[in-house]
Amino acid sequence: MPSTQPNIIITGTPGVGKTSHCEVLAANTGLKHLSINQVVRDRGCHDGWDEEYRSWIVDEDKLLDSLEDELAQGGHIIDWHACDLFPKRWIDLVVVLRTDSTKLYDRLKARNYLEQKLQDNLDSEIMEVLLDEARESYDEEIVVELRSDEADDIEVNVGRIKTWIKNWRQDQVEDAA
């Protein structure tokens, strides 16, 4: 039976505002905010800690196994810096947040990112790595690029996504009829 709630990925380079968008969107839609970083930690979906990058080394197979039943039900907003590992059948919308590289630099610096990690993430944003990844991994019509430069962008973007959710839900009702 098809899901009655969509699964949405909010992705982008660290520092573009993924978590802020997800929290507001979850509060406004009833969808569940699923922070992949939290899932990796809480469910042990990793192969240890990378000291250089100060992050978990994600075991993608464990992660996907851990999420499969949950995501099959729908109703989730997936918050992570990557999207290509999630099977197409699980995902209804991919939102790639983008931000100005100067603003991104300031945000990552404020998070005390080490210089190499900061530069790698800036390079990723400038080269549109995550946008290209989304476009290569999912059908064109479900990939949306949104700007996240200012705090006001969150409200505008959440409004757009809420409209998409409303239309998606209506389409599901019509398809079931």
JSON list of N, CA and C in Angstrom, two decimals, residues 8 16-17 22 31 39 48 75 77 87 93 99 102 104 106 110 112 126 133 135 137-138 160 162-163 165 167 169 173:
[
{"chain": "A", "resi": 8, "resn": "ILE", "atom": "N", "xyz": [10.84, 13.33, 2.63]},
{"chain": "A", "resi": 8, "resn": "ILE", "atom": "CA", "xyz": [11.54, 14.46, 2.03]},
{"chain": "A", "resi": 8, "resn": "ILE", "atom": "C", "xyz": [12.97, 14.47, 2.56]},
{"chain": "A", "resi": 16, "resn": "VAL", "atom": "N", "xyz": [24.42, 25.07, 5.73]},
{"chain": "A", "resi": 16, "resn": "VAL", "atom": "CA", "xyz": [23.45, 25.77, 4.87]},
{"chain": "A", "resi": 16, "resn": "VAL", "atom": "C", "xyz": [22.09, 25.96, 5.54]},
{"chain": "A", "resi": 17, "resn": "GLY", "atom": "N", "xyz": [21.87, 25.31, 6.68]},
{"chain": "A", "resi": 17, "resn": "GLY", "atom": "CA", "xyz": [20.60, 25.50, 7.38]},
{"chain": "A", "resi": 17, "resn": "GLY", "atom": "C", "xyz": [19.66, 24.31, 7.32]},
{"chain": "A", "resi": 22, "resn": "CYS", "atom": "N", "xyz": [14.51, 21.77, 8.75]},
{"chain": "A", "resi": 22, "resn": "CYS", "atom": "CA", "xyz": [13.82, 20.54, 9.14]},
{"chain": "A", "resi": 22, "resn": "CYS", "atom": "C", "xyz": [12.99, 20.74, 10.41]},
{"chain": "A", "resi": 31, "resn": "LEU", "atom": "N", "xyz": [5.25, 16.05, 10.00]},
{"chain": "A", "resi": 31, "resn": "LEU", "atom": "CA", "xyz": [6.21, 15.04, 9.57]},
{"chain": "A", "resi": 31, "resn": "LEU", "atom": "C", "xyz": [7.31, 14.94, 10.61]},
{"chain": "A", "resi": 39, "resn": "VAL", "atom": "N", "xyz": [20.74, 9.46, 14.21]},
{"chain": "A", "resi": 39, "resn": "VAL", "atom": "CA", "xyz": [20.47, 8.04, 13.97]},
{"chain": "A", "resi": 39, "resn": "VAL", "atom": "C", "xyz": [21.79, 7.25, 13.98]},
{"chain": "A", "resi": 48, "resn": "GLY", "atom": "N", "xyz": [33.13, 3.79, 13.77]},
{"chain": "A", "resi": 48, "resn": "GLY", "atom": "CA", "xyz": [34.05, 4.53, 14.62]},
{"chain": "A", "resi": 48, "resn": "GLY", "atom": "C", "xyz": [34.07, 6.01, 14.31]},
{"chain": "A", "resi": 75, "resn": "GLY", "atom": "N", "xyz": [6.32, 9.90, 5.84]},
{"chain": "A", "resi": 75, "resn": "GLY", "atom": "CA", "xyz": [6.12, 10.88, 6.89]},
{"chain": "A", "resi": 75, "resn": "GLY", "atom": "C", "xyz": [7.38, 11.40, 7.55]},
{"chain": "A", "resi": 77, "resn": "ILE", "atom": "N", "xyz": [11.15, 13.74, 7.37]},
{"chain": "A", "resi": 77, "resn": "ILE", "atom": "CA", "xyz": [12.02, 14.76, 6.79]},
{"chain": "A", "resi": 77, "resn": "ILE", "atom": "C", "xyz": [13.44, 14.33, 7.15]},
{"chain": "A", "resi": 87, "resn": "PRO", "atom": "N", "xyz": [17.44, 4.84, -1.44]},
{"chain": "A", "resi": 87, "resn": "PRO", "atom": "CA", "xyz": [16.80, 4.35, -2.65]},
{"chain": "A", "resi": 87, "resn": "PRO", "atom": "C", "xyz": [15.69, 5.29, -3.14]},
{"chain": "A", "resi": 93, "resn": "LEU", "atom": "N", "xyz": [10.65, 13.84, -2.37]},
{"chain": "A", "resi": 93, "resn": "LEU", "atom": "CA", "xyz": [11.16, 15.17, -2.68]},
{"chain": "A", "resi": 93, "resn": "LEU", "atom": "C", "xyz": [12.57, 15.30, -2.12]},
{"chain": "A", "resi": 99, "resn": "THR", "atom": "N", "xyz": [23.93, 28.06, -0.28]},
{"chain": "A", "resi": 99, "resn": "THR", "atom": "CA", "xyz": [24.19, 29.36, 0.34]},
{"chain": "A", "resi": 99, "resn": "THR", "atom": "C", "xyz": [25.45, 29.97, -0.26]},
{"chain": "A", "resi": 102, "resn": "THR", "atom": "N", "xyz": [30.69, 32.97, 1.05]},
{"chain": "A", "resi": 102, "resn": "THR", "atom": "CA", "xyz": [31.20, 33.84, 2.12]},
{"chain": "A", "resi": 102, "resn": "THR", "atom": "C", "xyz": [30.40, 33.61, 3.41]},
{"chain": "A", "resi": 104, "resn": "LEU", "atom": "N", "xyz": [28.73, 30.90, 4.11]},
{"chain": "A", "resi": 104, "resn": "LEU", "atom": "CA", "xyz": [29.03, 29.54, 4.55]},
{"chain": "A", "resi": 104, "resn": "LEU", "atom": "C", "xyz": [30.35, 29.51, 5.31]},
{"chain": "A", "resi": 106, "resn": "ASP", "atom": "N", "xyz": [31.71, 31.86, 7.06]},
{"chain": "A", "resi": 106, "resn": "ASP", "atom": "CA", "xyz": [31.48, 32.43, 8.39]},
{"chain": "A", "resi": 106, "resn": "ASP", "atom": "C", "xyz": [30.76, 31.46, 9.31]},
{"chain": "A", "resi": 110, "resn": "ALA", "atom": "N", "xyz": [32.39, 29.74, 12.65]},
{"chain": "A", "resi": 110, "resn": "ALA", "atom": "CA", "xyz": [31.74, 29.90, 13.95]},
{"chain": "A", "resi": 110, "resn": "ALA", "atom": "C", "xyz": [31.53, 28.55, 14.65]},
{"chain": "A", "resi": 112, "resn": "ASN", "atom": "N", "xyz": [33.75, 26.30, 14.58]},
{"chain": "A", "resi": 112, "resn": "ASN", "atom": "CA", "xyz": [35.11, 25.84, 14.87]},
{"chain": "A", "resi": 112, "resn": "ASN", "atom": "C", "xyz": [35.54, 24.66, 14.02]},
{"chain": "A", "resi": 126, "resn": "ILE", "atom": "N", "xyz": [30.85, 25.28, -3.59]},
{"chain": "A", "resi": 126, "resn": "ILE", "atom": "CA", "xyz": [31.19, 26.04, -4.80]},
{"chain": "A", "resi": 126, "resn": "ILE", "atom": "C", "xyz": [31.05, 25.17, -6.05]},
{"chain": "A", "resi": 133, "resn": "GLU", "atom": "N", "xyz": [24.89, 15.53, -7.13]},
{"chain": "A", "resi": 133, "resn": "GLU", "atom": "CA", "xyz": [24.59, 14.20, -6.58]},
{"chain": "A", "resi": 133, "resn": "GLU", "atom": "C", "xyz": [23.08, 13.96, -6.57]},
{"chain": "A", "resi": 135, "resn": "ARG", "atom": "N", "xyz": [20.76, 15.45, -8.42]},
{"chain": "A", "resi": 135, "resn": "ARG", "atom": "CA", "xyz": [20.26, 15.38, -9.80]},
{"chain": "A", "resi": 135, "resn": "ARG", "atom": "C", "xyz": [20.61, 14.06, -10.47]},
{"chain": "A", "resi": 137, "resn": "SER", "atom": "N", "xyz": [20.97, 11.18, -8.84]},
{"chain": "A", "resi": 137, "resn": "SER", "atom": "CA", "xyz": [20.41, 10.07, -8.08]},
{"chain": "A", "resi": 137, "resn": "SER", "atom": "C", "xyz": [18.89, 9.97, -8.14]},
{"chain": "A", "resi": 138, "resn": "TYR", "atom": "N", "xyz": [18.22, 11.07, -8.45]},
{"chain": "A", "resi": 138, "resn": "TYR", "atom": "CA", "xyz": [16.76, 11.09, -8.40]},
{"chain": "A", "resi": 138, "resn": "TYR", "atom": "C", "xyz": [16.20, 11.71, -9.67]},
{"chain": "A", "resi": 160, "resn": "ARG", "atom": "N", "xyz": [7.13, 27.09, 0.72]},
{"chain": "A", "resi": 160, "resn": "ARG", "atom": "CA", "xyz": [7.14, 26.40, -0.57]},
{"chain": "A", "resi": 160, "resn": "ARG", "atom": "C", "xyz": [7.02, 24.89, -0.39]},
{"chain": "A", "resi": 162, "resn": "LYS", "atom": "N", "xyz": [5.75, 23.31, 2.24]},
{"chain": "A", "resi": 162, "resn": "LYS", "atom": "CA", "xyz": [4.40, 23.01, 2.75]},
{"chain": "A", "resi": 162, "resn": "LYS", "atom": "C", "xyz": [3.40, 22.95, 1.60]},
{"chain": "A", "resi": 163, "resn": "THR", "atom": "N", "xyz": [3.52, 23.85, 0.65]},
{"chain": "A", "resi": 163, "resn": "THR", "atom": "CA", "xyz": [2.63, 23.83, -0.52]},
{"chain": "A", "resi": 163, "resn": "THR", "atom": "C", "xyz": [2.85, 22.55, -1.31]},
{"chain": "A", "resi": 165, "resn": "ILE", "atom": "N", "xyz": [3.88, 19.69, -0.12]},
{"chain": "A", "resi": 165, "resn": "ILE", "atom": "CA", "xyz": [3.31, 18.59, 0.68]},
{"chain": "A", "resi": 165, "resn": "ILE", "atom": "C", "xyz": [1.80, 18.54, 0.50]},
{"chain": "A", "resi": 167, "resn": "ASN", "atom": "N", "xyz": [0.03, 19.59, -2.02]},
{"chain": "A", "resi": 167, "resn": "ASN", "atom": "CA", "xyz": [-0.26, 19.08, -3.37]},
{"chain": "A", "resi": 167, "resn": "ASN", "atom": "C", "xyz": [0.03, 17.58, -3.47]},
{"chain": "A", "resi": 169, "resn": "ARG", "atom": "N", "xyz": [-0.12, 15.36, -1.05]},
{"chain": "A", "resi": 169, "resn": "ARG", "atom": "CA", "xyz": [-1.19, 14.65, -0.33]},
{"chain": "A", "resi": 169, "resn": "ARG", "atom": "C", "xyz": [-2.48, 14.61, -1.17]},
{"chain": "A", "resi": 173, "resn": "VAL", "atom": "N", "xyz": [-4.65, 11.27, -2.66]},
{"chain": "A", "resi": 173, "resn": "VAL", "atom": "CA", "xyz": [-6.09, 11.06, -2.50]},
{"chain": "A", "resi": 173, "resn": "VAL", "atom": "C", "xyz": [-6.72, 10.82, -3.87]}
]
